[in-house]
Structures are given as structure tokens and as C-alpha cells.
PDB file of C-alpha atoms in Angstrom:
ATOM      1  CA  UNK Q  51      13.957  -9.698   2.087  1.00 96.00           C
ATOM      2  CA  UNK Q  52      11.007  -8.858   0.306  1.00 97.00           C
ATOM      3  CA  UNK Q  53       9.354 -11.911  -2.007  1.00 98.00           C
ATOM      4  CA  UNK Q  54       6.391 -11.335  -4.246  1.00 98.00           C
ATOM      5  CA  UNK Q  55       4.895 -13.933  -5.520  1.00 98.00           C
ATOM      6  CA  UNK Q  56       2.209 -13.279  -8.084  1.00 97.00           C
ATOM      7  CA  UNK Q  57       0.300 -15.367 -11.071  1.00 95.00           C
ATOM      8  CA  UNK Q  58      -3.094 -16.174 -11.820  1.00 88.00           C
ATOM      9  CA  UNK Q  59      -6.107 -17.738  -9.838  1.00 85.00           C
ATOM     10  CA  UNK Q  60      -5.450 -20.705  -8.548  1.00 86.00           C
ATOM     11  CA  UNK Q  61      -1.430 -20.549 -10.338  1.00 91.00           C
ATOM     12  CA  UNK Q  62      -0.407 -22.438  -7.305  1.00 93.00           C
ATOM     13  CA  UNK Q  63       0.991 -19.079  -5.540  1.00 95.00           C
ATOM     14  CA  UNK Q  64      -0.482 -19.710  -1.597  1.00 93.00           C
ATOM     15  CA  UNK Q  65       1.130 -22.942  -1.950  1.00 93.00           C
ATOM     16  CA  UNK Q  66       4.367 -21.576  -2.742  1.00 97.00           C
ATOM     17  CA  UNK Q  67       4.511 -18.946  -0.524  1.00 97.00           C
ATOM     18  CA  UNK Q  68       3.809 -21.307   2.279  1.00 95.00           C
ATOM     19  CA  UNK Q  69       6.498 -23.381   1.354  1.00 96.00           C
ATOM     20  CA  UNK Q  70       8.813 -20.755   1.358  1.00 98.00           C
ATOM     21  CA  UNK Q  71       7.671 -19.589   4.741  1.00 98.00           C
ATOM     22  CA  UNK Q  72       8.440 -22.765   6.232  1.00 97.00           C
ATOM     23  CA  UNK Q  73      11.981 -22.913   4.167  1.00 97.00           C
ATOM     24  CA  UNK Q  74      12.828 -19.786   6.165  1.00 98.00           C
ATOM     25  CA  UNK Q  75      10.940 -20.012   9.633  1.00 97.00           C
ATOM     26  CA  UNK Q  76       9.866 -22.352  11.819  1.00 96.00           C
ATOM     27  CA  UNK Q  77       7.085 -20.230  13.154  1.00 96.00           C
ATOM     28  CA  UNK Q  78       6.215 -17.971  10.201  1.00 98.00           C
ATOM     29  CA  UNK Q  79       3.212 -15.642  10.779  1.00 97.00           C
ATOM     30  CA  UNK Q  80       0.661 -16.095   8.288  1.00 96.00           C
ATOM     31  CA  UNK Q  81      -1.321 -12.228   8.005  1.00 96.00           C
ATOM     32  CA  UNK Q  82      -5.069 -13.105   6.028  1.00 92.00           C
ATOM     33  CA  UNK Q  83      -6.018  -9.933   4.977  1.00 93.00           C
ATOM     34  CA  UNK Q  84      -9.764 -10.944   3.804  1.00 84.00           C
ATOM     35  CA  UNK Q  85     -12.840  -8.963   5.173  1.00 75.00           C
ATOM     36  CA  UNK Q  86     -15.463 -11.356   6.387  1.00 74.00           C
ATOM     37  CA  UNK Q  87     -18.329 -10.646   3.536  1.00 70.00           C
ATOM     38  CA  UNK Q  88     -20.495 -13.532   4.176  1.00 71.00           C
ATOM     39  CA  UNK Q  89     -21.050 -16.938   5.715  1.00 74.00           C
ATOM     40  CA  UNK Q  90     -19.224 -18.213   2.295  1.00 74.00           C
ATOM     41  CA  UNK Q  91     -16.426 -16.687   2.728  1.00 64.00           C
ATOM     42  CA  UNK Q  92     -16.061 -17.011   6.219  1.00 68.00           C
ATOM     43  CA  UNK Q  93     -16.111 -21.077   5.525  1.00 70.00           C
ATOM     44  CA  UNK Q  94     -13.477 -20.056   3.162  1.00 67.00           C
ATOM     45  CA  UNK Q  95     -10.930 -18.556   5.748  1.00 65.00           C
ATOM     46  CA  UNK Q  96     -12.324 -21.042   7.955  1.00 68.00           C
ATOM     47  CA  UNK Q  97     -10.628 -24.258   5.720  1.00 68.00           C
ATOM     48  CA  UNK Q  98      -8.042 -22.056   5.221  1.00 67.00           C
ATOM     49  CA  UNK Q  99      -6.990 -21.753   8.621  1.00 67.00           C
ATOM     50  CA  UNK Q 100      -7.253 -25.355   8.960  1.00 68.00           C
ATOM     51  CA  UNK Q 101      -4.543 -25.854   6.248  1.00 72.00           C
ATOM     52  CA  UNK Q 102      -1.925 -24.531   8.159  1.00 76.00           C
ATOM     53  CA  UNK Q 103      -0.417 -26.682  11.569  1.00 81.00           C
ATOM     54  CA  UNK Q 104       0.929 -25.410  15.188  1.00 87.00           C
ATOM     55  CA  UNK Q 105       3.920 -23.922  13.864  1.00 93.00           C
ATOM     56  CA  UNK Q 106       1.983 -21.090  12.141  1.00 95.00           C
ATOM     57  CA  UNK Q 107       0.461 -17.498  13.727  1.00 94.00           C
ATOM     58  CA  UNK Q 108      -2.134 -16.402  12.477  1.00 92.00           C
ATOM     59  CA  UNK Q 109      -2.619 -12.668  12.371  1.00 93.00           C
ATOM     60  CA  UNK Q 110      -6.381 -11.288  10.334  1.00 90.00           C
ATOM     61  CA  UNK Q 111      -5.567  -7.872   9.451  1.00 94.00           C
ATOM     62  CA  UNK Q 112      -7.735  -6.346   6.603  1.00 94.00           C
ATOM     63  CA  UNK Q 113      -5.985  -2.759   6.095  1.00 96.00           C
ATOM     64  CA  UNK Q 114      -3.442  -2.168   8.677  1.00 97.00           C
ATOM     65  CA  UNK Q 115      -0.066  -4.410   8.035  1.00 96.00           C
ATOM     66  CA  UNK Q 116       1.903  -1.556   9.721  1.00 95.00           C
ATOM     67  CA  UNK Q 117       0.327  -2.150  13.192  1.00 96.00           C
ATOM     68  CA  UNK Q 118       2.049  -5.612  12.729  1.00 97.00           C
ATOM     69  CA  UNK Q 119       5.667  -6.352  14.234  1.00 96.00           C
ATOM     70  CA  UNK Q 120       7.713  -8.254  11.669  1.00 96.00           C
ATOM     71  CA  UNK Q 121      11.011  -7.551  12.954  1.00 96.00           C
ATOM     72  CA  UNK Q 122      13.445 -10.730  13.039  1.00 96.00           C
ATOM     73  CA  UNK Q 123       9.591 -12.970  11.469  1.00 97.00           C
ATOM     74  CA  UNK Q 124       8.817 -14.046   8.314  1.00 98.00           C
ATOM     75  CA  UNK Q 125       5.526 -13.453   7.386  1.00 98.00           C
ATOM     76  CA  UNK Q 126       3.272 -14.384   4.447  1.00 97.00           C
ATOM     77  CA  UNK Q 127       0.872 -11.753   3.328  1.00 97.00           C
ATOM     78  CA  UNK Q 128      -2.044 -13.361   1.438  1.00 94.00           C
ATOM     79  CA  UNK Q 129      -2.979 -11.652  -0.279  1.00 92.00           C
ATOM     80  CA  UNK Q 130      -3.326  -8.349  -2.147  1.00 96.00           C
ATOM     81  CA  UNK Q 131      -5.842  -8.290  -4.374  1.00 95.00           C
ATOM     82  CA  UNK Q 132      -8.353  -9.205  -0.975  1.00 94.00           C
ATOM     83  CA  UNK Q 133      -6.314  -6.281   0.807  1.00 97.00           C
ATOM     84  CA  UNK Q 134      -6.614  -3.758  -1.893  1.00 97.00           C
ATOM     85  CA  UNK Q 135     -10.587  -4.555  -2.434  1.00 96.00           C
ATOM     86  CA  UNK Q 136     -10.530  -3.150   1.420  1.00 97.00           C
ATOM     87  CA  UNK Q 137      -9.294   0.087   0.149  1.00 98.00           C
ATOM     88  CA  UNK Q 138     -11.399   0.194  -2.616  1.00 98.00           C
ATOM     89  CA  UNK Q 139     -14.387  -0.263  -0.819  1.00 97.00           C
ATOM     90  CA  UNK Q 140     -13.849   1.947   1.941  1.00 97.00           C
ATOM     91  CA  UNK Q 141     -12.820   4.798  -0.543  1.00 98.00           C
ATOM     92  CA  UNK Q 142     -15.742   4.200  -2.196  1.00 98.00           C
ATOM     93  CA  UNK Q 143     -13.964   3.231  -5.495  1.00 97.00           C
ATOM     94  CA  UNK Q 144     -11.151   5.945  -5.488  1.00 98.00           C
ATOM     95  CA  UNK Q 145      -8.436   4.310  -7.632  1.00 98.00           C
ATOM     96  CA  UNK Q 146      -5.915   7.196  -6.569  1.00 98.00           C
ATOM     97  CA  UNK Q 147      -6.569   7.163  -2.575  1.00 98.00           C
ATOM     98  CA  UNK Q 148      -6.749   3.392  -2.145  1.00 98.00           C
ATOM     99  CA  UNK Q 149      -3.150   3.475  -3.938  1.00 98.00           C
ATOM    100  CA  UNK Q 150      -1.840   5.500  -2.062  1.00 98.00           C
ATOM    101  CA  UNK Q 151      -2.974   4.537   1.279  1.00 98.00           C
ATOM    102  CA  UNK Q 152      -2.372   1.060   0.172  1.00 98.00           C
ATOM    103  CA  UNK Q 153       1.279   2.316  -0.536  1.00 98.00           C
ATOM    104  CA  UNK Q 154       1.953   3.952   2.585  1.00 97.00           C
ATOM    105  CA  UNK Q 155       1.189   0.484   4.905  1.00 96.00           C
ATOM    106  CA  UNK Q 156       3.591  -1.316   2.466  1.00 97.00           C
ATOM    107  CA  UNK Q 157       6.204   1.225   3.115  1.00 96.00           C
ATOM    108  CA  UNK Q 158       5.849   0.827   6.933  1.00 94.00           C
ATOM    109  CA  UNK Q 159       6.652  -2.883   6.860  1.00 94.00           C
ATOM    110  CA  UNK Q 160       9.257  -2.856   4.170  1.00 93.00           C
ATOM    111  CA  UNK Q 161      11.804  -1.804   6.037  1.00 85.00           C
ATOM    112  CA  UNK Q 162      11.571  -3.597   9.175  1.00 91.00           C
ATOM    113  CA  UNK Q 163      14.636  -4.594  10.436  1.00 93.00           C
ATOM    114  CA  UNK Q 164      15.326  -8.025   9.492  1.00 94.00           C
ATOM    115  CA  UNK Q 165      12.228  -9.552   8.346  1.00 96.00           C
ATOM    116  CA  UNK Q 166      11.287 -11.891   5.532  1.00 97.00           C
ATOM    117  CA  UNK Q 167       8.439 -10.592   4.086  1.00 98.00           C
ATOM    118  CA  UNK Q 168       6.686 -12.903   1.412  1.00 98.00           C
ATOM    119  CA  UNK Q 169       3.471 -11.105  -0.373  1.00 98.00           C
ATOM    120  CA  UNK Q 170       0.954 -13.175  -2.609  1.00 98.00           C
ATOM    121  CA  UNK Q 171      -0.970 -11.237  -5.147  1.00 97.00           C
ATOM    122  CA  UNK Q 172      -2.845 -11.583  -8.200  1.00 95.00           C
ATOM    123  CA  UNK Q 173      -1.822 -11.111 -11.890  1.00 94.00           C
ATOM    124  CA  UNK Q 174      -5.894  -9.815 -12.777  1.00 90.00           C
ATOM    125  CA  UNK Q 175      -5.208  -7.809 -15.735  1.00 80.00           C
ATOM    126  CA  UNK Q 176      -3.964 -11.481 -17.942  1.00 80.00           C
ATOM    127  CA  UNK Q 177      -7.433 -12.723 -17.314  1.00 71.00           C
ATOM    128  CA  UNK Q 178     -10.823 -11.693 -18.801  1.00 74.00           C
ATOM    129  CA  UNK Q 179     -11.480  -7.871 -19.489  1.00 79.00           C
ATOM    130  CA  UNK Q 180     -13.409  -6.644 -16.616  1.00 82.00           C
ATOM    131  CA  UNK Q 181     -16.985  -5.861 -17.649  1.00 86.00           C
ATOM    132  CA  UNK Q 182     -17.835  -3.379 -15.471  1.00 93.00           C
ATOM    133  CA  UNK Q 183     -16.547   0.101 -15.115  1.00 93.00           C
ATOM    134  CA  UNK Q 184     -15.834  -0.473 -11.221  1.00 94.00           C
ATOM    135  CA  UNK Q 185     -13.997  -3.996 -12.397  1.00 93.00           C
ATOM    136  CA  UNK Q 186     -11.733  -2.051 -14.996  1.00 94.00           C
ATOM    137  CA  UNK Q 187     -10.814   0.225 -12.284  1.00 96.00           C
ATOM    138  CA  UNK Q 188      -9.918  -2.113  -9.488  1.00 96.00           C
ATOM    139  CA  UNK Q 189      -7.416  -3.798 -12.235  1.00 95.00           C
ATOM    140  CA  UNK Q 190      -5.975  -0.916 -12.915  1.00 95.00           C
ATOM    141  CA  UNK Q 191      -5.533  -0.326  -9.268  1.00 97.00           C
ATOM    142  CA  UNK Q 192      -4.055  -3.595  -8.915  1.00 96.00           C
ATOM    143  CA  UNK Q 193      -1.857  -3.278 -11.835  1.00 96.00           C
ATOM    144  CA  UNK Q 194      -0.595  -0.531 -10.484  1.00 97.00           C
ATOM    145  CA  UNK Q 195       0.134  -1.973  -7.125  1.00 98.00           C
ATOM    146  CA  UNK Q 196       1.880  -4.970  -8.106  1.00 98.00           C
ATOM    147  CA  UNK Q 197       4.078  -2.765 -10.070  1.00 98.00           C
ATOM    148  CA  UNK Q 198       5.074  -0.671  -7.018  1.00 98.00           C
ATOM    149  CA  UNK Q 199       5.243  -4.215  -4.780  1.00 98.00           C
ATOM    150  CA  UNK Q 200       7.497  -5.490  -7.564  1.00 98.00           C
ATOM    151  CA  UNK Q 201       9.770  -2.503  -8.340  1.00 98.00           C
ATOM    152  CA  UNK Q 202      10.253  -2.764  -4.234  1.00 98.00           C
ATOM    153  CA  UNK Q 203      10.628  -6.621  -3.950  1.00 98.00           C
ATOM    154  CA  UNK Q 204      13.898  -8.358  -3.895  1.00 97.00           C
ATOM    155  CA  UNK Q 205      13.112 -11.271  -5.237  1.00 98.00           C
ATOM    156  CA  UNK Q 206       9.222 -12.364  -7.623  1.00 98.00           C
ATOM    157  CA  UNK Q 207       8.408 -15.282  -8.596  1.00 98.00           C
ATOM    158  CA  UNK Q 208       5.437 -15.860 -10.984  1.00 98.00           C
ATOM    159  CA  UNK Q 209       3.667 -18.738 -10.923  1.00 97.00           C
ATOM    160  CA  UNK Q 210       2.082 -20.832 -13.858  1.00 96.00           C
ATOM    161  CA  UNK Q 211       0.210 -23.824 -13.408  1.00 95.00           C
ATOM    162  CA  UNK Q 212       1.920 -25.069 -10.632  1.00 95.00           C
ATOM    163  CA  UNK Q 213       5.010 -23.968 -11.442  1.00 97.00           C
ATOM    164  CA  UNK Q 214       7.583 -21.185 -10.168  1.00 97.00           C
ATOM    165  CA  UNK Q 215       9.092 -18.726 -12.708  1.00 98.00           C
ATOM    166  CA  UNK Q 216      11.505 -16.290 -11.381  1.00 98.00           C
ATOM    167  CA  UNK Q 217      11.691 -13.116 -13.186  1.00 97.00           C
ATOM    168  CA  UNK Q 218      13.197 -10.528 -10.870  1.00 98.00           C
ATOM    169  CA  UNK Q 219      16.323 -11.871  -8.099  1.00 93.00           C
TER     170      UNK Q 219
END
């Protein structure tokens, strides 16, 4: 099974995911897909990590997903819009390529033989319009890629304030 689960910042969606990691494992893998920019953000992953207990793995993979075995795991992915960014950067802003490659290491997980698979991602484009040309690009790019994740998911949930809204399964 393939969940996406998708909303706004701070929506509630890690939360949620987690939750439903634990509902289906217990000893889901938990893949942070953040690049380590600066000391901020490494304090970031750092309380992250300290949210989760023993009965999660913890797996940093910032492009990669397919070198990851999720056969017979659940795994939350967390989240998107951080792994896409990787893309984008390393393409040097290529809306096109980063899709695509970002496309192609979905498609080698997404069939792994039974696997829960929950993604979290961002719902950008309902925010503020991006005020830069590079901004307007990486929501279109991410627009775009929670489209594909979506029309591929079994099951998304969208969360507002807190609060789980199934649209698709």
C-alpha cells in the first residue's frame, strides 16, 4: 500500500503519518530525506530524531529511496518537498530533470513486494505565490510531483489543521 499524506505547513501531516506507521508496524523505518544545510537545520533533524522511540529505524537518505529495502516494512518517507529541493539543487534548477529523476526512485520502491509505504509531502502551491522565479518553479515542480505520487497512491489523506481528510481510498 501506498499512503500519501499531504496538507500544508505544519497541517499536522508528520504526526499522522507516524501514527499510521505505528498502526501498521511495530518497527516502522522512518527514511529523513533532508540535506544537512546548516547547524539550524541539523538541530532540526536532531529534535526530530529524538521524537521518535526504540521501535523506530532510522534511515537519512537525501536522493536515493531505491537503494532502500522495503520489502515486507513500512516505512514513512518525510518528506518530499525536502527530497525534491535535492533534485532541484543538484540539477541546478531543471524543473523537467529533477521530475523525472525524482519519478524514477519513486517507481523503484512502489512496487516492492509487500511494503507499506507512507509518503508526507507538502501542498505549496495553496500558500503564498512564490516571489521569486526559482520559487515559482520549484512549486510547479512540486505540483507536479504530488500529482504523479497521488495518481500512484492507494490511499491520501489531506490534512487541515490537525485534522485528516481522505480524498482518494
Amino acid at each position: 500500500m501506498i499512503y500519501l499524506i499531504t496538507g500544508g505547513e505544519r497541517s499536522g501531516k508528520s504526526s499522522y503519518a507516524q501514527n499510521l506507521a505505528l498502526t501498521l508496524s511495530d518497527n516502522p523505518i522512518y527514511v529523513a530525506t533532508a540535506r544537512k544545510w546548516d547547524s539550524d537545520f541539523q538541530n532540526r533533524i536532531d529534535r526530530h530524531q529524538q521524537e521518535r522511540d526504540e521501535r523506530w529505524t532510522n534511515i537519512e537518505e537525501e536522493k536515493y529511496l531505491s537503494k532502500i529495502d522495503f520489502s515486507g516494512k513500512t516505512a514513512l518517507i518525510d518528506c518530499v518537498t525536502l527530497w525534491l529541493t535535492n533534485f532541484f539543487v543538484d540539477t541546478k534548477n531543471d524543473v523537467q530533470l529533477s521530475l523525472e529523476e525524482a519519478k524514477e526512485e519513486f517507481l523503484a520502491i512502489a512496487n516492492q513486494e509487500n511494503a507499506n509505504i507512507i509518503i508526507v509531502t507538502n501542498e505549496i502551491g495553496m500558500g503564498v505565490h512564490a516571489e521569486t522565479h526559482i520559487g515559482r518553479k520549484f512549486v510547479e515542480l512540486q505540483g507536479w510531483m504530488n500529482q504523479f505520487l497521488a495518481s500512484n497512491a492507494n490511499e491520501v489523506v489531506l490534512m487541515v489543521s490537525g485534522i485528516p481528510v481522505k480524498i482518494k481510498g
